[in-house]
Structure formats: structure tokens, C-alpha cells
Amino acid sequence: MAAPLSVEVEFGGGAELLFDGVKKHQVTLPGQEEPWDIRNLLVWIKKNLLKERPELFIQGDSVRPGILVLINDADWELLGELDYQLQDQDSVLFISTLHGG
Amino acid sequence: MCQVGEDYAEPPPRESLPAPRLGCGQKCVKCKQGEPVVVIRAGDAFCRDCFKAFYIHKFRAMIGKNRLIFPGEKVLLAWSGGPSSSSMVWQVLEGLSQHSAKRLRFVPGVIYVDEGAACGRSLEDRAKTLAEVKQVLHTVGFPWHVVSLEEVFGLPPSVLRCCPQELAGTEGAYKAAVDSFLQHQHTLQVEGAGDSYSLARGDEEQSWPQSQDPHGPPSPAASPSAAQTEALCRLFESVQTLTAKEELLQTLRSHLILHVARAHGYSKVMTGDSCTRLAIKLMTNLALGRGAFLAWDTGFSDERHGDVVVVRPMRDHTLKEVAFYNRLFAVPSVFTPAVDTKAPEKASIHRLMEAFILQLQAQFPSTVSTVYRTSEKLVKAPREDCAGEPEGPRCLLCLCILDIDAADSATAFGAQTSTLSQMPPSALQAEAGTRTAPCCAVGRAPGCCWKACRREHDSQTQVIQQLCYSCRGNMKDLPSLDPLPPYILAEAQLRSQRARVMQEIQDYLIEDSDAETETTQS
Amino acid sequence: MPAPTCASCHTARAALRRPRSGQALCGPCFCTAFEAEVLHTVVAGRLLPPGAVVAVGASGGKDSTVLAHVLRELAPRLGLTLRLVAVDEGIGGYRDAALAAVRRQAERWGLPLTIVAYEDLFGGWTMDAVARSTAGTGRGRSCCTFCGVLRRRALEEGARLVGATHVVTGHNADDVAETVLMNFLRGDAARLARGGGLGSAGEGGALPRCRPLQFASQKEVVLYAHFRRLDYFSEECVYAPRAFRGHARELLKRLEAVRPTAALDLVHSAERLALAPAVRPPRPGACSRCGALASRALCQACALLDGLARGRPRLAIGEHKHEPRDEGPRSRAQAAAAAF
């Protein structure tokens, strides 16, 4: 049983538009059987934070191609992507590269 | 960023949704009588007979209008067992039969490459497939060559050399050849020596392919040695991405076919690429950085090897037409799993592009034909502003003229090979700070500061340097080049030795002429 | 999985893996490399000679923000004078917010900013007015058609106004890659024939244009902006339909997921495409009204404005459709004016 986690979830580059324009979200992930990883964080975000057009943020079990994910300011590709296990006080930033220019 | 600055053109008019469903009473659009069986293009319903005529006509027209295949010429049909190449073999068979009004007049042979080892198939499975393959080949009756991909381990380095041949491809030469052929044939008929030139030649060849038959007399090339099979498996297992695997397979296969063609005097190789496949291949190769070679990779004819020209006579047929034809006229084919069979969509650039194009095609029915038509506008000469001699060095693997610039030039190639990303930040800062004058603007001067930290040349870099942009990208997915077949490594070494000698001669000549100039001046 | 250490400084924790080389770098080392590479593109490509007065097309978005920031870093070494030029298309709400971002940037960087408005340049036409006028005629797309032609012209006018000798825009590798994919998918051979280069030398009196970020991937541009804490505007234009480019963009993103160098590989392909002479655009002449490059009597911008004035905007666009094969004057004029 994993303890509840407090993490910062942030959206930028236009991704925040799908979240009512709110960039920073300080959230508490409830304790659960499985450890929290990015895969189930995405499910949680879709259920709890995402306000509109989920397909513009999540495709399949991952983020839409073109959305960058930074965990504590490092590219998630360096950290195992969906399998990264969240730690308390982590910050996860989603930046869209698909908007504006 | 906002792109309208460059794409404010209206997209071309798209065909709207498919034509209305066939009414029960609808007739063939061609003969207005037959019961329609297949809808091609948007809403054209053809009956069985008209579809057959249409299909055959397209094939002959493609060969006829290009006037590249001379009467009596030996043509090797590259048959993979798949639907398009099977259909191609059948078209040739049909076209050679003397009942045809416009008979094809070349002399065919068939090559089948067993790629089972690259796809990790067991020997039993491969044997089963080969039995099926040989059965079809016996039915066809053309001379045939069944080779296994393992044989690349026995290829000579010379297969990688371009053998320029005077191309007799002029209109006059073609006509003269046709005339002389007809005359020859006439004589034969008068003498009663045979009813068909091609069949007579075919009989002549019948003896040797048997040597490759396991039931025939033993031959050194009969079946691959276990060591070669293991070497091939090891090579393919070492490739880290499916994209590079597919490209490597294609490369080795084409070298092997080229070798067989040369060894048996075939001057043309026919491949069964359909219009759908070519559109996908074009987009795939574009994404793989093969922009300079698209006309060779997807055009009707591919003269990169000089003496053996690859032609693609099925390039006007869509996959749907092929599938219907094969089904309606019982064209046999042999299914063999490929490297990418059952691979997920995002496993390789090839799979991804295939899925994308077919999906877009479903949405916009003109997608494939639009891409295909655009490919017709590409030419085989290097772009004017890209320096490159027509007879410049060739890529060791794909045998195209190298499309690379000096490292560190202001191009995508320069950006990728730039040594900048390998420098420590302090050096970068120094670079950025001191380089007010464009000392390396030309980027080509030897000994220029950008090249200072080039690593020592080892055999790996020796090979890499002889590759085009795209093949370099693929070879990056091989942790080591050692498992490559020996002919590639040997040719790489030979070439760089030759280059060194040439350089020495060059230096010697320059010194010499300098001395001469001095003497004349003094 | 812990992040590896930076391959450059060997001390800090790596923050990203570079698409072009697969190298893992920390934020600061990446930013330094990024800047050095832009410098290299400018120097090796001889894009901006010392002494050049450079108009940076600033939209407030990520690309132009990063471009302006990097050029500002490099300006003293390259001997450049920078001017920001922003175009006010007159799109209520959207443009105001974007222009506010440009103003903030200009102030922070201490760079002179000039804003040129469609309304002033084009006889009172704003994009909103154009949109109203073209409503019901397949609005979205023709809006972008107008806007593209007019913006190019506006940027050129703005650059002249500030005495610039060169114009730079923020197109990155992904933009170029998307364009070449799209031009194949819709069979636009004429545009393929000119694509690929770094810019245009400025024939026929047009200012030379270039895109110093052409080899930088979208991902790196965004991460650079992130690590340098640049503030940019990231909203979609209200008129952007982007239907067809959307396909190309999605394809590119998927390609990059399979092979990280995909965008650069496509740029390489674009640089090397060789098209038959027949599809290459002819040498242009001058517009009889404004003197800009044109392959017909009127340049594209003037032809569009002319159509608007006569209340037949649709006709102005529609005409080109009837041209056999060739993509029409808009592309030729554009080709000539600059290779974008």
C-alpha cells in the first residue's frame, strides 16, 4: 500500500488551455495498492483535472505525440517515461509543442 | 508557428466520398453489358473481362511506353511470393504466350530470395515455404533461381561496384533492336526451328536451375551452411530498430539479386512494386532522408548499377486491383512472414508510414495517386545547388551517389555531424566568443578548426564515411559493423585504400606542378 | 531509472536527450550547445553578414521568441543590429494578447519594436474584416490564404520601415519537415521544387530572408525556451483551420517517436529533392501596382486586395485554381520573394 503523494502538476505551451487555463496544480494522489507511476497519473489527470477534449492531451495510454513531459525539469525519456515511479514532492510538467509559433 | 505563410495554397480538390453503391441493375462501365465485379477508381465498375483487359493493358503499356526492355533481352523477375510480384510473373507469362496480340519479347527468369533467416524462421518452416515456392515455379516454367539470403556472406566485393554500360536506350536503338528481332524470328519460323524465340531460349536455360533444386545434382549453393545462417541471424538480431532492419534487409536482398543477375547475364530486373507500395515507399524514404534518391528508389527504371537496370512495371496498378485480379484469375502466391509481420504500427518508419498513407487514403481517396503523380516529377540528377559530380563516389550500401556535404556545413547533414554537440561547454563558449570572423564559412578547408577534434579513423568510421546520409542513419542502429557480410567490409577497405593512394598521387602531382611553375617563372 | 549525468560537463544531471545525437545533456550545457549551433548555422550558411540590420519577425510565439533571444545573445559577436517587427493582423482578442507578449519581450530585452498593422498597410482591411467579407466562402481556409500573403508583405514593409537589410523568421526543423511531407501529400510539386534552402538571397529587390532555426527541432526550441525561462504566447489563432497541415504534423510527431532524427532527416530530404525543370517556377517580374516580385501583372498581395476592394475576394483566390498544373502566382511570387 503506497502512501498518498503530494505532487505538482504543471501545464504549459498551450496545454493549460485544456485545464481551464490553470497552469499549476498542487495535487494529492490518494494512497493505493500500486505505486504511482506516470501511466496511472495520466489516468488520474484525465479523470480529475482535464476539462475538455481529452484526445488533445491523452492518446492511448500516453500523452499525445508532441507534448513534452518533464519530471523535476528533466525529460521523461531519460527516466523511463510511463514507468517512472512518482516520489513525494515531484513536479511533473507537460509542455505542448503544438500551439502557436 | 503559424504556417500559413507557406501553405496558403488551397489543397488540391479531393475526390468526395465513394460513388453511390452499385445498383442491382448497373452494368460494366466499359462494355455496358457485363455484370460488374470490381470497382476501381471512384465508381468505375468493371466486369470480369473488361477488368482483365484493363489490367493487362496497363502492364503492357507501362513496359511499352518506356521502351527500355529490348527484344530477346534477359529479364530477371524478382518474385517474393507476394501478390504484386506474383501478378507480375503471371502478366509476363500471359504476355509471352503466343496467343497474345502484342506479345512481350524478352526472355524471363525468376529469382526467389529466401529471407527466412532474417525473420527468425525455423529451418522446417523455411523448407515448407520453399516447397510451395518451387511448386509455383514449376507451374510457371521459366528458368528460376532460388537463393537464400545467407548467400550474401559469399558475395564478392565487386558486387558493390557500378559497371557503367553504354546505354542503348535511344529511340533509334530500340527500334533497330525490335526490327532485327522480328527479322530473326521470321527466319526461325521459316526454318521451323521453333515456334517461339523466348521459349527456345527458355529451354536452353532449363538445365542449370535444376542444380539449385535439392532433388537435383548437388551444388555448392544449394542450401546455406549452418554457419552462414547463424551469421545472418546474429547480424539481424544485433540491429536495434526495426526501421534499420528493414532497410538492411532491402539492401542485402538487392545486392544478392544484382549478383545473380550479373552472374547469369540478365540486364534487367523487374520488381513487383505496385502504385500503392511505391507511394508508401516514397514517403518512407523521404522520412529516412533519401530525398536525393527518390527518383531512383521509386521511378519506373533505376539505373544506379549501370549494367543491370531495375524496372517496376507494376507501378500503375493499385493494391486493390492486384488483389482482385489475383483472386479472379487464380494467380497463385506464397505467403511468407516478413520482418515486420505483426509488428505494431509504431515499430518502424515503414510500418508507420504504411498505416498513415492507408488511413489517409481511406479519408481522401486520391492520396496514393497524388503522391505517386508527384513522384513522377522528380528527376535523377542531383539538385543544381547541391554540389556533386554525376560520377561522384557512391554509397557503399545503397550504391547511390553520395548526398553528403562537408561536415559542419549549414545543412541538415552538417547539423547532425557537427562536432559542436560533442564539445564541452567551455569550448563551446570559447567558440562562440572568438568566432567573429567566419573562418570556417566555407567549412571545407582541411585542417579547419571545426575538424580539429575529429576522432581517429577506425574501420567503423571508414565504413560510415562511405555511406549516404540515410544509410548512415541506419548504421547508427548497429552497435557494431563487424557482423556485416565480409564483402561490404572488404570493399570499404579497398575503397579507402584506393582513396589514400589517389590522394598521394594527387599530392605528388600538385607538388610536381608547383615545382614546374616555379621553374618556368624563374 | 535515475537520469544519467550530462555527457558534456559530466557533473550535472542530464535534463534531456538530444533528438539529433541521442546525447544526454543538462539544461545549461544544452542551451550553450543550442546557441552555438544557431551561431554555426548563421556563420557557415553566411546568412547574416557583420553589419547587417536584422528585422526579426516577432509573433510572441515560441519560435520567434527563441530566435530573438538567441540572436540577441549572439548579436555582439556577429556584429548585428536587431529590430523586432511584429505584424498586427487585426484579429480581435487573439492578436492583442500576442502583441502584448511581444511588447513585454521588447521591453525586457531592450530591443526596438515596430508594429505594422494590416489596417494601415492595406487600405483599412483587418483580418476580422476580411473574415467577415469572405464568410460563407469556405471561410477558415481562405482567411489563412489572405493572411499568409498579407503577412509576408507586411513583414517586408515593416522591415524596410526600420531600415533592415535582412529579415529572419523562426521556422524550425519541424516546420520545414511538415511542409515537405504536406507538399508531397497534396502533390504540390512547384512548392517542393523551391523548398529546402535556408532562405533566399533576396532577388528582385526583396530583402534577403533566412531561418536560422531551420535545423533546431520543435522539441529543442520549446525546451530552450523552458530552460531560459522565456515567456511566450501559446494560443492558437482563432482562424487557424490547419486541417491538412494537421495531418502532416501528426505524422511527423509519430515519426519522431519512432526515430528521433526524423525531422532533420526530412530537412535533409527537402534540401536534396531534385524536380524536373518543368515544375520549377519561372523567373518573376515586378507587380505593376507595388513593384514587388510577381509572376503576373499583379503580385499576390495586390491581387487579393484588388479582389477584396471589388467585393469578390473569392474570385481572387479562385482564379489560380484554374491554372493548369502549376500552383499559380501566389507560389511563384512567394518563391521569388523568399524561399519560404
PDB file of N, CA and C in Angstrom, chain B residues 191-248:
ATOM      1  N   GLU B 191      12.493 -21.573 -90.939  1.00  0.00           N
ATOM      2  CA  GLU B 191      13.267 -22.810 -90.802  1.00  0.00           C
ATOM      3  C   GLU B 191      12.545 -23.856 -89.957  1.00  0.00           C
ATOM      4  N   GLY B 192      11.473 -23.406 -89.341  1.00  0.00           N
ATOM      5  CA  GLY B 192      10.739 -24.332 -88.485  1.00  0.00           C
ATOM      6  C   GLY B 192      11.522 -24.718 -87.244  1.00  0.00           C
ATOM      7  N   ALA B 193      12.443 -23.852 -86.879  1.00  0.00           N
ATOM      8  CA  ALA B 193      13.318 -24.183 -85.755  1.00  0.00           C
ATOM      9  C   ALA B 193      12.635 -24.035 -84.410  1.00  0.00           C
ATOM     10  N   GLY B 194      11.515 -23.388 -84.382  1.00  0.00           N
ATOM     11  CA  GLY B 194      10.841 -23.240 -83.090  1.00  0.00           C
ATOM     12  C   GLY B 194       9.697 -22.272 -83.242  1.00  0.00           C
ATOM     13  N   ASP B 195       8.707 -22.397 -82.398  1.00  0.00           N
ATOM     14  CA  ASP B 195       7.568 -21.503 -82.556  1.00  0.00           C
ATOM     15  C   ASP B 195       7.710 -20.262 -81.700  1.00  0.00           C
ATOM     16  N   SER B 196       8.646 -20.288 -80.832  1.00  0.00           N
ATOM     17  CA  SER B 196       8.813 -19.089 -80.017  1.00  0.00           C
ATOM     18  C   SER B 196      10.274 -18.885 -79.648  1.00  0.00           C
ATOM     19  N   TYR B 197      10.733 -17.718 -79.961  1.00  0.00           N
ATOM     20  CA  TYR B 197      12.109 -17.374 -79.639  1.00  0.00           C
ATOM     21  C   TYR B 197      12.361 -17.502 -78.142  1.00  0.00           C
ATOM     22  N   SER B 198      11.447 -16.906 -77.407  1.00  0.00           N
ATOM     23  CA  SER B 198      11.670 -16.889 -75.963  1.00  0.00           C
ATOM     24  C   SER B 198      11.614 -18.290 -75.367  1.00  0.00           C
ATOM     25  N   LEU B 199      10.691 -19.078 -75.848  1.00  0.00           N
ATOM     26  CA  LEU B 199      10.599 -20.415 -75.280  1.00  0.00           C
ATOM     27  C   LEU B 199      11.828 -21.248 -75.632  1.00  0.00           C
ATOM     28  N   ALA B 200      12.312 -21.035 -76.851  1.00  0.00           N
ATOM     29  CA  ALA B 200      13.517 -21.748 -77.252  1.00  0.00           C
ATOM     30  C   ALA B 200      14.651 -21.408 -76.293  1.00  0.00           C
ATOM     31  N   ARG B 201      14.784 -20.102 -76.024  1.00  0.00           N
ATOM     32  CA  ARG B 201      15.836 -19.686 -75.105  1.00  0.00           C
ATOM     33  C   ARG B 201      15.587 -20.266 -73.727  1.00  0.00           C
ATOM     34  N   GLY B 202      14.302 -20.296 -73.386  1.00  0.00           N
ATOM     35  CA  GLY B 202      13.927 -20.806 -72.071  1.00  0.00           C
ATOM     36  C   GLY B 202      14.379 -22.251 -71.889  1.00  0.00           C
ATOM     37  N   ASP B 203      14.176 -23.048 -72.908  1.00  0.00           N
ATOM     38  CA  ASP B 203      14.565 -24.457 -72.824  1.00  0.00           C
ATOM     39  C   ASP B 203      16.058 -24.594 -72.591  1.00  0.00           C
ATOM     40  N   GLU B 204      16.751 -23.749 -73.314  1.00  0.00           N
ATOM     41  CA  GLU B 204      18.203 -23.749 -73.224  1.00  0.00           C
ATOM     42  C   GLU B 204      18.671 -23.596 -71.772  1.00  0.00           C
ATOM     43  N   GLU B 205      17.916 -22.755 -71.058  1.00  0.00           N
ATOM     44  CA  GLU B 205      18.316 -22.442 -69.694  1.00  0.00           C
ATOM     45  C   GLU B 205      17.857 -23.501 -68.697  1.00  0.00           C
ATOM     46  N   GLN B 206      16.955 -24.330 -69.158  1.00  0.00           N
ATOM     47  CA  GLN B 206      16.333 -25.238 -68.200  1.00  0.00           C
ATOM     48  C   GLN B 206      17.320 -26.090 -67.413  1.00  0.00           C
ATOM     49  N   SER B 207      18.448 -26.364 -68.024  1.00  0.00           N
ATOM     50  CA  SER B 207      19.353 -27.300 -67.367  1.00  0.00           C
ATOM     51  C   SER B 207      19.899 -26.773 -66.032  1.00  0.00           C
ATOM     52  N   TRP B 208      20.336 -25.537 -66.054  1.00  0.00           N
ATOM     53  CA  TRP B 208      21.076 -25.150 -64.846  1.00  0.00           C
ATOM     54  C   TRP B 208      20.275 -24.857 -63.584  1.00  0.00           C
ATOM     55  N   PRO B 209      19.052 -24.308 -63.707  1.00  0.00           N
ATOM     56  CA  PRO B 209      18.403 -24.025 -62.426  1.00  0.00           C
ATOM     57  C   PRO B 209      18.188 -25.282 -61.610  1.00  0.00           C
ATOM     58  N   GLN B 210      18.130 -26.387 -62.293  1.00  0.00           N
ATOM     59  CA  GLN B 210      17.936 -27.639 -61.575  1.00  0.00           C
ATOM     60  C   GLN B 210      19.035 -27.854 -60.534  1.00  0.00           C
ATOM     61  N   SER B 211      20.177 -27.323 -60.839  1.00  0.00           N
ATOM     62  CA  SER B 211      21.292 -27.533 -59.924  1.00  0.00           C
ATOM     63  C   SER B 211      20.996 -26.942 -58.547  1.00  0.00           C
ATOM     64  N   GLN B 212      20.023 -26.032 -58.497  1.00  0.00           N
ATOM     65  CA  GLN B 212      19.713 -25.439 -57.208  1.00  0.00           C
ATOM     66  C   GLN B 212      18.596 -26.199 -56.523  1.00  0.00           C
ATOM     67  N   ASP B 213      18.042 -27.116 -57.238  1.00  0.00           N
ATOM     68  CA  ASP B 213      16.965 -27.905 -56.674  1.00  0.00           C
ATOM     69  C   ASP B 213      17.562 -28.960 -55.747  1.00  0.00           C
ATOM     70  N   PRO B 214      17.041 -29.069 -54.540  1.00  0.00           N
ATOM     71  CA  PRO B 214      17.613 -30.048 -53.616  1.00  0.00           C
ATOM     72  C   PRO B 214      17.549 -31.464 -54.179  1.00  0.00           C
ATOM     73  N   HIS B 215      16.571 -31.710 -55.062  1.00  0.00           N
ATOM     74  CA  HIS B 215      16.463 -33.061 -55.614  1.00  0.00           C
ATOM     75  C   HIS B 215      17.390 -33.259 -56.790  1.00  0.00           C
ATOM     76  N   GLY B 216      17.936 -32.192 -57.301  1.00  0.00           N
ATOM     77  CA  GLY B 216      18.810 -32.267 -58.460  1.00  0.00           C
ATOM     78  C   GLY B 216      20.231 -32.589 -58.016  1.00  0.00           C
ATOM     79  N   PRO B 217      21.165 -32.480 -58.950  1.00  0.00           N
ATOM     80  CA  PRO B 217      22.559 -32.743 -58.597  1.00  0.00           C
ATOM     81  C   PRO B 217      23.037 -31.765 -57.532  1.00  0.00           C
ATOM     82  N   PRO B 218      23.927 -32.184 -56.662  1.00  0.00           N
ATOM     83  CA  PRO B 218      24.382 -31.300 -55.586  1.00  0.00           C
ATOM     84  C   PRO B 218      25.115 -30.086 -56.147  1.00  0.00           C
ATOM     85  N   SER B 219      24.986 -28.990 -55.452  1.00  0.00           N
ATOM     86  CA  SER B 219      25.631 -27.763 -55.899  1.00  0.00           C
ATOM     87  C   SER B 219      26.087 -27.015 -54.653  1.00  0.00           C
ATOM     88  N   PRO B 220      27.201 -26.336 -54.755  1.00  0.00           N
ATOM     89  CA  PRO B 220      27.695 -25.647 -53.552  1.00  0.00           C
ATOM     90  C   PRO B 220      26.692 -24.622 -53.010  1.00  0.00           C
ATOM     91  N   ALA B 221      25.868 -24.059 -53.905  1.00  0.00           N
ATOM     92  CA  ALA B 221      24.948 -23.010 -53.460  1.00  0.00           C
ATOM     93  C   ALA B 221      23.593 -23.574 -53.049  1.00  0.00           C
ATOM     94  N   ALA B 222      23.486 -24.891 -52.985  1.00  0.00           N
ATOM     95  CA  ALA B 222      22.181 -25.500 -52.793  1.00  0.00           C
ATOM     96  C   ALA B 222      21.479 -25.023 -51.531  1.00  0.00           C
ATOM     97  N   SER B 223      22.084 -25.210 -50.401  1.00  0.00           N
ATOM     98  CA  SER B 223      21.429 -24.676 -49.214  1.00  0.00           C
ATOM     99  C   SER B 223      22.496 -24.069 -48.315  1.00  0.00           C
ATOM    100  N   PRO B 224      22.093 -23.048 -47.577  1.00  0.00           N
ATOM    101  CA  PRO B 224      23.086 -22.301 -46.814  1.00  0.00           C
ATOM    102  C   PRO B 224      23.709 -23.157 -45.715  1.00  0.00           C
ATOM    103  N   SER B 225      24.941 -22.890 -45.419  1.00  0.00           N
ATOM    104  CA  SER B 225      25.579 -23.614 -44.333  1.00  0.00           C
ATOM    105  C   SER B 225      25.034 -23.102 -43.006  1.00  0.00           C
ATOM    106  N   ALA B 226      25.114 -23.950 -42.015  1.00  0.00           N
ATOM    107  CA  ALA B 226      24.612 -23.555 -40.699  1.00  0.00           C
ATOM    108  C   ALA B 226      25.355 -22.324 -40.196  1.00  0.00           C
ATOM    109  N   ALA B 227      26.642 -22.235 -40.534  1.00  0.00           N
ATOM    110  CA  ALA B 227      27.441 -21.099 -40.063  1.00  0.00           C
ATOM    111  C   ALA B 227      26.919 -19.795 -40.658  1.00  0.00           C
ATOM    112  N   GLN B 228      26.563 -19.865 -41.950  1.00  0.00           N
ATOM    113  CA  GLN B 228      26.051 -18.655 -42.599  1.00  0.00           C
ATOM    114  C   GLN B 228      24.700 -18.260 -42.022  1.00  0.00           C
ATOM    115  N   THR B 229      23.864 -19.253 -41.793  1.00  0.00           N
ATOM    116  CA  THR B 229      22.560 -18.958 -41.207  1.00  0.00           C
ATOM    117  C   THR B 229      22.735 -18.290 -39.851  1.00  0.00           C
ATOM    118  N   GLU B 230      23.679 -18.810 -39.097  1.00  0.00           N
ATOM    119  CA  GLU B 230      23.908 -18.239 -37.777  1.00  0.00           C
ATOM    120  C   GLU B 230      24.436 -16.810 -37.890  1.00  0.00           C
ATOM    121  N   ALA B 231      25.331 -16.614 -38.848  1.00  0.00           N
ATOM    122  CA  ALA B 231      25.900 -15.272 -39.030  1.00  0.00           C
ATOM    123  C   ALA B 231      24.812 -14.278 -39.414  1.00  0.00           C
ATOM    124  N   LEU B 232      23.895 -14.706 -40.269  1.00  0.00           N
ATOM    125  CA  LEU B 232      22.827 -13.804 -40.710  1.00  0.00           C
ATOM    126  C   LEU B 232      21.882 -13.489 -39.545  1.00  0.00           C
ATOM    127  N   CYS B 233      21.554 -14.532 -38.777  1.00  0.00           N
ATOM    128  CA  CYS B 233      20.691 -14.314 -37.614  1.00  0.00           C
ATOM    129  C   CYS B 233      21.352 -13.340 -36.639  1.00  0.00           C
ATOM    130  N   ARG B 234      22.651 -13.550 -36.435  1.00  0.00           N
ATOM    131  CA  ARG B 234      23.364 -12.694 -35.493  1.00  0.00           C
ATOM    132  C   ARG B 234      23.331 -11.245 -35.969  1.00  0.00           C
ATOM    133  N   LEU B 235      23.550 -11.077 -37.262  1.00  0.00           N
ATOM    134  CA  LEU B 235      23.523  -9.722 -37.825  1.00  0.00           C
ATOM    135  C   LEU B 235      22.174  -9.060 -37.579  1.00  0.00           C
ATOM    136  N   PHE B 236      21.093  -9.772 -37.922  1.00  0.00           N
ATOM    137  CA  PHE B 236      19.787  -9.135 -37.795  1.00  0.00           C
ATOM    138  C   PHE B 236      19.362  -8.952 -36.346  1.00  0.00           C
ATOM    139  N   GLU B 237      19.776  -9.861 -35.500  1.00  0.00           N
ATOM    140  CA  GLU B 237      19.441  -9.689 -34.089  1.00  0.00           C
ATOM    141  C   GLU B 237      20.167  -8.486 -33.487  1.00  0.00           C
ATOM    142  N   SER B 238      21.329  -8.169 -34.052  1.00  0.00           N
ATOM    143  CA  SER B 238      22.101  -7.066 -33.474  1.00  0.00           C
ATOM    144  C   SER B 238      21.529  -5.694 -33.849  1.00  0.00           C
ATOM    145  N   VAL B 239      20.697  -5.653 -34.883  1.00  0.00           N
ATOM    146  CA  VAL B 239      20.158  -4.357 -35.311  1.00  0.00           C
ATOM    147  C   VAL B 239      19.105  -3.899 -34.304  1.00  0.00           C
ATOM    148  N   GLN B 240      19.282  -2.659 -33.813  1.00  0.00           N
ATOM    149  CA  GLN B 240      18.464  -2.241 -32.674  1.00  0.00           C
ATOM    150  C   GLN B 240      17.057  -1.767 -33.013  1.00  0.00           C
ATOM    151  N   THR B 241      16.822  -1.360 -34.248  1.00  0.00           N
ATOM    152  CA  THR B 241      15.481  -0.885 -34.587  1.00  0.00           C
ATOM    153  C   THR B 241      14.942  -1.649 -35.786  1.00  0.00           C
ATOM    154  N   LEU B 242      13.628  -1.761 -35.828  1.00  0.00           N
ATOM    155  CA  LEU B 242      13.004  -2.438 -36.953  1.00  0.00           C
ATOM    156  C   LEU B 242      13.210  -1.632 -38.237  1.00  0.00           C
ATOM    157  N   THR B 243      13.253  -0.305 -38.095  1.00  0.00           N
ATOM    158  CA  THR B 243      13.487   0.543 -39.255  1.00  0.00           C
ATOM    159  C   THR B 243      14.804   0.159 -39.938  1.00  0.00           C
ATOM    160  N   ALA B 244      15.866   0.087 -39.164  1.00  0.00           N
ATOM    161  CA  ALA B 244      17.177  -0.236 -39.737  1.00  0.00           C
ATOM    162  C   ALA B 244      17.196  -1.674 -40.245  1.00  0.00           C
ATOM    163  N   LYS B 245      16.463  -2.560 -39.578  1.00  0.00           N
ATOM    164  CA  LYS B 245      16.388  -3.951 -40.010  1.00  0.00           C
ATOM    165  C   LYS B 245      15.780  -4.042 -41.403  1.00  0.00           C
ATOM    166  N   GLU B 246      14.683  -3.336 -41.596  1.00  0.00           N
ATOM    167  CA  GLU B 246      14.012  -3.371 -42.894  1.00  0.00           C
ATOM    168  C   GLU B 246      14.925  -2.828 -43.991  1.00  0.00           C
ATOM    169  N   GLU B 247      15.614  -1.747 -43.671  1.00  0.00           N
ATOM    170  CA  GLU B 247      16.495  -1.143 -44.669  1.00  0.00           C
ATOM    171  C   GLU B 247      17.654  -2.075 -44.993  1.00  0.00           C
ATOM    172  N   LEU B 248      18.209  -2.694 -43.959  1.00  0.00           N
ATOM    173  CA  LEU B 248      19.338  -3.604 -44.173  1.00  0.00           C
ATOM    174  C   LEU B 248      18.904  -4.788 -45.029  1.00  0.00           C
TER     175      LEU B 248
END
